[in-house]
Amino acid sequence: MYIVKKKIKGKEYYYLNKAVREGGKVLSKNVAYLGKDKKEAEKKAKEIIGSIEKISNAQKRRAKESRKSEKSVSKLEKKELSIEELANFCKKRGFVYASGEIYGGLGGFWDFGHIGVELKKNIKKEWWKFHVQKREDVVGIDGAVITNPKVWQASGHVKSFIDVAVVCKKCGFKTKIDKHELGKVKCEKCDGEYKSIGEFNPMFITQIGPIKKDSVVSYLRPETAQLIFINFKLVQENARMQLPFGIAQIGKVFRNEISPREFLFRSREFEQMEIEYFIEDKMKCPYMDEMKNIKILVYDKKMQEKGKETKIMKIYEACKKKIIRTDWHAYWISKQYQWFIGLGAYSEKFRIRQHLSNEKSHYAIDTWDLEYKFPMGWRELEGFSNRSDYDLKQHQKYSDKSMEVINANGKKILPHVVCEPSLGVERALLVFLFDSYFYDVGRKNVILKLNPKLSPIKAAVFPIVKQAKYIKIAQDIVDDLKEEFNVVYDKSGSIGRRYARNDEIGTPYCITVDDKSPKQKDCTIRNRDDTKQIRVKISDLRGVLRKLINGEIKFEKAGKLVETRVKK
Ligand code: ATP
């Protein structure tokens, strides 16, 4: 940098300029105005040059430190968290907050933060893709949260959706149990005896119409299923569906749980992803070959009654041996299990358990739960009820409208729901978080190894240092990628810090614009799980990222592998 003197109308002015190379020419570019006095100008120039050098040295130092921290050995350890630890993590990283936290929260209600909302959306998107979009025999609906109250009378929810509220005589723990369990089950906290404090219906009551005397009492839906049953005929006719077929729905449900607890596991407001699969009674499942080799821990009624251990079995075999009564039931259990495993959940943490006779809901003739080994123990993740023709029959009776369809022989029949997979979005979210939570002892930070399809942010883009030429390229990349993916631009902190921040929320890829990028028109992509890096042309980036997220290409094959020396 050098001082330039300019004479304008007889007066002298001093400027600080620097030489820059542009298009093969060397140009003199103005950096700062230094005033009219030569001595003052020299002093100012010295100060400016000093501070510019300071900034650039700091940037160089930070880049060096980042590279160094990235080169320390990556050693991932699986961490098993308690439900409270997970709740803390979720709060700190923007996944989930207690609803209305500034007012002390409200039991059983949760708000999803800027990261949590994306994870939840991705879970729902993947579920819909797997169960609706990719199938010919399932279509979706989106029903109302509040519907005609007659629906809940017909379905039996007003009369029979009854829990018994109990309190432990020893420790005072409050919970709900099934009517038939009173006197049989012990307190889950201290093994003490429960005492009934009355029966209750967990449906939230609401008033339709603002003027009380003219209003009608209805309910916030406690399950999405009924909205499928009441729309059954419309959907079947308009979508021209032939048996067997399914109707799927994802949406909010509300249950006034007596004792909401264990973070998202037992909430009062949550979302369900459900399918009602309709068949003609006794119709065979034509898809059994798809699930021939799927094994899972099985815990049927007999094993539970005789105090026997669970047994690992092929679901197919369990069906052949009539442990699972119908092929459709076995098929849908295996499909759901496959969905979880395909998205990275751990197979050894799942089992299927048959409901005992006194556990079943009022509408069910056989129910299995897909259970997951939560830190609190084995718990229901998803229910699979055989609802037979109960619901359609009830609605036919109460509405006086036919729910029958014409079968292949031209006969009118009432379809059966031989299996209803019903999964809570929040419980699925817990599973994916528990199973992806790792700690890197080398880099000393959390790595959330979420399947990229579920990752809230697909890529973070950084300029290596905060200089205009890198910032511009990084921002252009972000603008382009945002057309298709949820990506972020991140320029604050060292590169190492930026990697760590993104590892912790499960961002699978970090894209860096470095000193080679302006000339080579490329950038690096760093893989979250093993910190390997590849160089990719910026013009190919969107396509490469798409293939990586969809698992269509191996990371090492997606670009030119960058040699990074690892410090042992
Ligand atoms: P639980 O026995 O745990 O109370 P349930 O048998 O009443 O559950 P279902 O009526 O079968 O549950 O509901 C289907 C799914 O909805 C469950 O498998 C679960 O994933 C989810 N679910 C049910 N209740 C809750 C709740 N209070 N909070 C979060 N998710 C829930």
mmCIF file of N, CA, C and O and ligand atoms in Angstrom, residues 108 157 161 163 176 222-223 253-257 259-261 263-274 353 355 359 361 363 367-370 374 379-385 387 420-428 430, ligand 1:
data_model
loop_
_atom_site.group_PDB
_atom_site.id
_atom_site.type_symbol
_atom_site.label_atom_id
_atom_site.label_comp_id
_atom_site.label_asym_id
_atom_site.label_seq_id
_atom_site.Cartn_x
_atom_site.Cartn_y
_atom_site.Cartn_z
ATOM 1 N N GLY A 108 -47.512 -31.028 29.061
ATOM 2 C CA GLY A 108 -47.974 -31.805 27.913
ATOM 3 C C GLY A 108 -48.060 -31.038 26.605
ATOM 4 O O GLY A 108 -48.562 -31.569 25.613
ATOM 5 N N HIS A 157 -66.086 -43.205 21.190
ATOM 6 C CA HIS A 157 -65.141 -42.464 22.026
ATOM 7 C C HIS A 157 -65.813 -41.767 23.206
ATOM 8 O O HIS A 157 -65.235 -41.670 24.281
ATOM 9 N N PHE A 161 -64.054 -44.422 25.468
ATOM 10 C CA PHE A 161 -62.651 -43.981 25.473
ATOM 11 C C PHE A 161 -62.366 -43.488 26.891
ATOM 12 O O PHE A 161 -62.237 -42.304 27.164
ATOM 13 N N ASP A 163 -60.307 -43.822 30.560
ATOM 14 C CA ASP A 163 -59.149 -44.273 31.334
ATOM 15 C C ASP A 163 -59.480 -44.140 32.810
ATOM 16 O O ASP A 163 -60.378 -43.381 33.193
ATOM 17 N N LYS A 176 -52.520 -42.896 34.338
ATOM 18 C CA LYS A 176 -53.790 -43.497 33.914
ATOM 19 C C LYS A 176 -53.530 -44.959 33.631
ATOM 20 O O LYS A 176 -52.433 -45.336 33.195
ATOM 21 N N PRO A 222 -59.267 -37.013 19.214
ATOM 22 C CA PRO A 222 -58.237 -37.743 19.962
ATOM 23 C C PRO A 222 -57.465 -38.719 19.082
ATOM 24 O O PRO A 222 -56.546 -39.378 19.539
ATOM 25 N N GLU A 223 -57.888 -38.872 17.831
ATOM 26 C CA GLU A 223 -57.168 -39.713 16.862
ATOM 27 C C GLU A 223 -57.536 -39.188 15.474
ATOM 28 O O GLU A 223 -58.581 -38.559 15.300
ATOM 29 N N VAL A 253 -53.554 -34.326 17.027
ATOM 30 C CA VAL A 253 -54.593 -34.904 17.883
ATOM 31 C C VAL A 253 -54.365 -34.419 19.312
ATOM 32 O O VAL A 253 -53.270 -33.953 19.645
ATOM 33 N N PHE A 254 -55.402 -34.536 20.108
ATOM 34 C CA PHE A 254 -55.352 -33.989 21.467
ATOM 35 C C PHE A 254 -55.895 -35.010 22.454
ATOM 36 O O PHE A 254 -56.951 -35.592 22.212
ATOM 37 N N ARG A 255 -55.165 -35.228 23.531
ATOM 38 C CA ARG A 255 -55.668 -36.121 24.595
ATOM 39 C C ARG A 255 -55.337 -35.484 25.934
ATOM 40 O O ARG A 255 -54.182 -35.121 26.178
ATOM 41 N N ASN A 256 -56.372 -35.375 26.750
ATOM 42 C CA ASN A 256 -56.184 -34.711 28.035
ATOM 43 C C ASN A 256 -55.572 -35.699 29.027
ATOM 44 O O ASN A 256 -56.231 -36.156 29.958
ATOM 45 N N GLU A 257 -54.322 -36.048 28.789
ATOM 46 C CA GLU A 257 -53.619 -37.047 29.615
ATOM 47 C C GLU A 257 -53.589 -36.571 31.067
ATOM 48 O O GLU A 257 -53.340 -35.390 31.330
ATOM 49 N N SER A 259 -51.408 -37.430 33.301
ATOM 50 C CA SER A 259 -50.052 -37.170 33.756
ATOM 51 C C SER A 259 -49.082 -37.114 32.575
ATOM 52 O O SER A 259 -48.376 -38.078 32.300
ATOM 53 N N PRO A 260 -49.101 -35.985 31.846
ATOM 54 C CA PRO A 260 -48.156 -35.897 30.723
ATOM 55 C C PRO A 260 -46.742 -35.930 31.274
ATOM 56 O O PRO A 260 -46.470 -35.324 32.315
ATOM 57 N N ARG A 261 -45.863 -36.671 30.646
ATOM 58 C CA ARG A 261 -44.507 -36.785 31.202
ATOM 59 C C ARG A 261 -43.557 -37.335 30.160
ATOM 60 O O ARG A 261 -43.955 -37.674 29.063
ATOM 61 N N PHE A 263 -41.005 -35.907 28.611
ATOM 62 C CA PHE A 263 -40.752 -35.005 27.482
ATOM 63 C C PHE A 263 -41.852 -35.190 26.436
ATOM 64 O O PHE A 263 -43.017 -35.122 26.779
ATOM 65 N N LEU A 264 -41.512 -35.462 25.196
ATOM 66 C CA LEU A 264 -42.525 -35.548 24.150
ATOM 67 C C LEU A 264 -43.292 -36.862 24.185
ATOM 68 O O LEU A 264 -44.307 -37.005 23.504
ATOM 69 N N PHE A 265 -42.788 -37.819 24.975
ATOM 70 C CA PHE A 265 -43.358 -39.165 24.900
ATOM 71 C C PHE A 265 -44.851 -39.172 25.229
ATOM 72 O O PHE A 265 -45.645 -39.801 24.541
ATOM 73 N N ARG A 266 -45.217 -38.486 26.291
ATOM 74 C CA ARG A 266 -46.640 -38.428 26.634
ATOM 75 C C ARG A 266 -47.070 -36.979 26.706
ATOM 76 O O ARG A 266 -46.863 -36.298 27.696
ATOM 77 N N SER A 267 -47.643 -36.505 25.608
ATOM 78 C CA SER A 267 -48.067 -35.102 25.527
ATOM 79 C C SER A 267 -49.587 -35.030 25.473
ATOM 80 O O SER A 267 -50.266 -36.050 25.333
ATOM 81 N N ARG A 268 -50.065 -33.817 25.551
ATOM 82 C CA ARG A 268 -51.533 -33.626 25.427
ATOM 83 C C ARG A 268 -51.901 -33.218 24.001
ATOM 84 O O ARG A 268 -53.023 -33.398 23.570
ATOM 85 N N GLU A 269 -50.945 -32.617 23.318
ATOM 86 C CA GLU A 269 -51.144 -32.280 21.902
ATOM 87 C C GLU A 269 -50.000 -32.931 21.144
ATOM 88 O O GLU A 269 -48.839 -32.730 21.496
ATOM 89 N N PHE A 270 -50.318 -33.743 20.165
ATOM 90 C CA PHE A 270 -49.268 -34.372 19.367
ATOM 91 C C PHE A 270 -49.807 -34.651 17.974
ATOM 92 O O PHE A 270 -50.945 -34.302 17.665
ATOM 93 N N GLU A 271 -48.951 -35.226 17.135
ATOM 94 C CA GLU A 271 -49.393 -35.518 15.769
ATOM 95 C C GLU A 271 -49.344 -37.010 15.517
ATOM 96 O O GLU A 271 -48.446 -37.687 16.002
ATOM 97 N N GLN A 272 -50.307 -37.492 14.749
ATOM 98 C CA GLN A 272 -50.300 -38.906 14.388
ATOM 99 C C GLN A 272 -50.127 -39.060 12.879
ATOM 100 O O GLN A 272 -50.564 -38.199 12.101
ATOM 101 N N MET A 273 -49.508 -40.169 12.513
ATOM 102 C CA MET A 273 -49.421 -40.547 11.091
ATOM 103 C C MET A 273 -50.130 -41.900 11.036
ATOM 104 O O MET A 273 -49.671 -42.861 11.652
ATOM 105 N N GLU A 274 -51.281 -41.933 10.381
ATOM 106 C CA GLU A 274 -52.097 -43.150 10.424
ATOM 107 C C GLU A 274 -52.519 -43.607 9.028
ATOM 108 O O GLU A 274 -52.703 -42.781 8.131
ATOM 109 N N ARG A 353 -45.012 -56.359 20.358
ATOM 110 C CA ARG A 353 -45.676 -56.958 21.516
ATOM 111 C C ARG A 353 -47.184 -56.971 21.276
ATOM 112 O O ARG A 353 -47.767 -55.964 20.880
ATOM 113 N N HIS A 355 -51.036 -57.067 22.408
ATOM 114 C CA HIS A 355 -51.814 -56.611 23.564
ATOM 115 C C HIS A 355 -52.457 -57.800 24.260
ATOM 116 O O HIS A 355 -52.934 -58.730 23.603
ATOM 117 N N GLU A 359 -56.084 -55.214 27.537
ATOM 118 C CA GLU A 359 -55.434 -53.957 27.146
ATOM 119 C C GLU A 359 -56.071 -53.310 25.926
ATOM 120 O O GLU A 359 -55.840 -52.138 25.650
ATOM 121 N N SER A 361 -58.196 -51.665 22.916
ATOM 122 C CA SER A 361 -59.176 -50.577 22.863
ATOM 123 C C SER A 361 -60.553 -51.138 22.543
ATOM 124 O O SER A 361 -60.667 -52.283 22.066
ATOM 125 N N TYR A 363 -62.483 -50.796 20.176
ATOM 126 C CA TYR A 363 -62.782 -51.135 18.784
ATOM 127 C C TYR A 363 -61.940 -52.302 18.262
ATOM 128 O O TYR A 363 -62.145 -52.792 17.162
ATOM 129 N N THR A 367 -54.452 -56.441 18.661
ATOM 130 C CA THR A 367 -53.552 -55.288 18.547
ATOM 131 C C THR A 367 -52.127 -55.704 18.854
ATOM 132 O O THR A 367 -51.873 -56.463 19.787
ATOM 133 N N TRP A 368 -51.207 -55.197 18.033
ATOM 134 C CA TRP A 368 -49.780 -55.349 18.300
ATOM 135 C C TRP A 368 -49.187 -53.950 18.398
ATOM 136 O O TRP A 368 -49.641 -53.034 17.706
ATOM 137 N N ASP A 369 -48.208 -53.822 19.253
ATOM 138 C CA ASP A 369 -47.472 -52.558 19.302
ATOM 139 C C ASP A 369 -46.069 -52.781 18.786
ATOM 140 O O ASP A 369 -45.454 -53.817 19.089
ATOM 141 N N LEU A 370 -45.569 -51.811 18.047
ATOM 142 C CA LEU A 370 -44.142 -51.796 17.743
ATOM 143 C C LEU A 370 -43.545 -51.025 18.908
ATOM 144 O O LEU A 370 -43.892 -49.862 19.134
ATOM 145 N N PHE A 374 -36.831 -47.276 24.895
ATOM 146 C CA PHE A 374 -36.534 -45.904 25.332
ATOM 147 C C PHE A 374 -35.683 -45.985 26.600
ATOM 148 O O PHE A 374 -35.630 -47.045 27.244
ATOM 149 N N ARG A 379 -41.313 -49.207 25.431
ATOM 150 C CA ARG A 379 -42.573 -48.456 25.392
ATOM 151 C C ARG A 379 -43.170 -48.501 23.990
ATOM 152 O O ARG A 379 -42.439 -48.635 23.001
ATOM 153 N N GLU A 380 -44.500 -48.272 23.960
ATOM 154 C CA GLU A 380 -45.185 -48.257 22.655
ATOM 155 C C GLU A 380 -44.681 -47.101 21.801
ATOM 156 O O GLU A 380 -44.677 -45.950 22.232
ATOM 157 N N LEU A 381 -44.287 -47.475 20.591
ATOM 158 C CA LEU A 381 -43.898 -46.456 19.616
ATOM 159 C C LEU A 381 -45.045 -46.280 18.624
ATOM 160 O O LEU A 381 -45.409 -45.177 18.252
ATOM 161 N N GLU A 382 -45.609 -47.420 18.230
ATOM 162 C CA GLU A 382 -46.670 -47.389 17.219
ATOM 163 C C GLU A 382 -47.649 -48.531 17.471
ATOM 164 O O GLU A 382 -47.234 -49.625 17.846
ATOM 165 N N GLY A 383 -48.922 -48.253 17.268
ATOM 166 C CA GLY A 383 -49.935 -49.293 17.478
ATOM 167 C C GLY A 383 -50.447 -49.829 16.142
ATOM 168 O O GLY A 383 -50.520 -49.098 15.146
ATOM 169 N N PHE A 384 -50.793 -51.132 16.123
ATOM 170 C CA PHE A 384 -51.351 -51.765 14.918
ATOM 171 C C PHE A 384 -52.599 -52.520 15.339
ATOM 172 O O PHE A 384 -52.510 -53.646 15.838
ATOM 173 N N SER A 385 -53.752 -51.896 15.180
ATOM 174 C CA SER A 385 -54.986 -52.549 15.614
ATOM 175 C C SER A 385 -55.713 -53.156 14.439
ATOM 176 O O SER A 385 -55.714 -52.587 13.336
ATOM 177 N N ARG A 387 -59.198 -53.342 13.443
ATOM 178 C CA ARG A 387 -60.451 -52.694 13.849
ATOM 179 C C ARG A 387 -61.656 -53.352 13.199
ATOM 180 O O ARG A 387 -62.784 -52.849 13.364
ATOM 181 N N GLU A 420 -54.433 -51.136 11.251
ATOM 182 C CA GLU A 420 -54.333 -49.675 11.276
ATOM 183 C C GLU A 420 -52.992 -49.299 11.908
ATOM 184 O O GLU A 420 -52.864 -49.298 13.123
ATOM 185 N N PRO A 421 -51.974 -48.991 11.080
ATOM 186 C CA PRO A 421 -50.727 -48.512 11.668
ATOM 187 C C PRO A 421 -50.928 -47.075 12.162
ATOM 188 O O PRO A 421 -51.390 -46.224 11.413
ATOM 189 N N SER A 422 -50.628 -46.843 13.433
ATOM 190 C CA SER A 422 -50.855 -45.520 14.009
ATOM 191 C C SER A 422 -49.626 -45.092 14.811
ATOM 192 O O SER A 422 -49.307 -45.668 15.844
ATOM 193 N N LEU A 423 -48.949 -44.072 14.284
ATOM 194 C CA LEU A 423 -47.656 -43.676 14.845
ATOM 195 C C LEU A 423 -47.667 -42.202 15.250
ATOM 196 O O LEU A 423 -48.131 -41.352 14.500
ATOM 197 N N GLY A 424 -47.139 -41.924 16.430
ATOM 198 C CA GLY A 424 -47.011 -40.537 16.869
ATOM 199 C C GLY A 424 -45.736 -39.927 16.283
ATOM 200 O O GLY A 424 -44.664 -40.526 16.394
ATOM 201 N N VAL A 425 -45.875 -38.771 15.643
ATOM 202 C CA VAL A 425 -44.711 -38.124 15.017
ATOM 203 C C VAL A 425 -43.636 -37.845 16.070
ATOM 204 O O VAL A 425 -42.444 -38.072 15.849
ATOM 205 N N GLU A 426 -44.067 -37.371 17.238
ATOM 206 C CA GLU A 426 -43.093 -36.984 18.272
ATOM 207 C C GLU A 426 -42.342 -38.195 18.805
ATOM 208 O O GLU A 426 -41.154 -38.091 19.112
ATOM 209 N N ARG A 427 -43.037 -39.343 18.922
ATOM 210 C CA ARG A 427 -42.322 -40.539 19.404
ATOM 211 C C ARG A 427 -41.305 -40.975 18.347
ATOM 212 O O ARG A 427 -40.206 -41.409 18.682
ATOM 213 N N ALA A 428 -41.660 -40.839 17.076
ATOM 214 C CA ALA A 428 -40.707 -41.177 16.003
ATOM 215 C C ALA A 428 -39.510 -40.229 16.072
ATOM 216 O O ALA A 428 -38.353 -40.642 15.928
ATOM 217 N N LEU A 430 -38.290 -38.784 18.672
ATOM 218 C CA LEU A 430 -37.425 -39.194 19.798
ATOM 219 C C LEU A 430 -36.515 -40.340 19.372
ATOM 220 O O LEU A 430 -35.317 -40.333 19.654
HETATM 221 P P1 ATP B 1 -50.393 -45.206 25.236
HETATM 222 O O1 ATP B 1 -50.748 -46.627 25.633
HETATM 223 O O2 ATP B 1 -48.927 -44.916 25.227
HETATM 224 O O3 ATP B 1 -51.229 -44.191 25.939
HETATM 225 P P2 ATP B 1 -52.226 -45.517 23.137
HETATM 226 O O4 ATP B 1 -52.297 -47.004 23.037
HETATM 227 O O5 ATP B 1 -53.318 -44.784 23.801
HETATM 228 O O6 ATP B 1 -50.804 -45.092 23.723
HETATM 229 P P3 ATP B 1 -52.839 -45.135 20.421
HETATM 230 O O7 ATP B 1 -54.236 -44.738 20.688
HETATM 231 O O8 ATP B 1 -52.579 -46.490 19.869
HETATM 232 O O9 ATP B 1 -51.976 -44.926 21.716
HETATM 233 O O10 ATP B 1 -52.154 -44.004 19.544
HETATM 234 C C1 ATP B 1 -51.325 -44.298 18.451
HETATM 235 C C2 ATP B 1 -49.964 -43.657 18.602
HETATM 236 O O11 ATP B 1 -50.066 -42.273 18.952
HETATM 237 C C3 ATP B 1 -49.110 -44.253 19.723
HETATM 238 O O12 ATP B 1 -48.505 -45.433 19.327
HETATM 239 C C4 ATP B 1 -48.121 -43.151 19.952
HETATM 240 O O13 ATP B 1 -47.080 -43.172 18.982
HETATM 241 C C5 ATP B 1 -48.963 -41.905 19.762
HETATM 242 N N1 ATP B 1 -49.445 -41.407 21.051
HETATM 243 C C6 ATP B 1 -50.503 -41.835 21.755
HETATM 244 N N2 ATP B 1 -50.659 -41.118 22.872
HETATM 245 C C7 ATP B 1 -49.661 -40.210 22.878
HETATM 246 C C8 ATP B 1 -49.295 -39.153 23.767
HETATM 247 N N3 ATP B 1 -50.007 -38.895 24.850
HETATM 248 N N4 ATP B 1 -48.219 -38.393 23.467
HETATM 249 C C9 ATP B 1 -47.497 -38.633 22.341
HETATM 250 N N5 ATP B 1 -47.812 -39.608 21.460
HETATM 251 C C10 ATP B 1 -48.876 -40.383 21.716
#
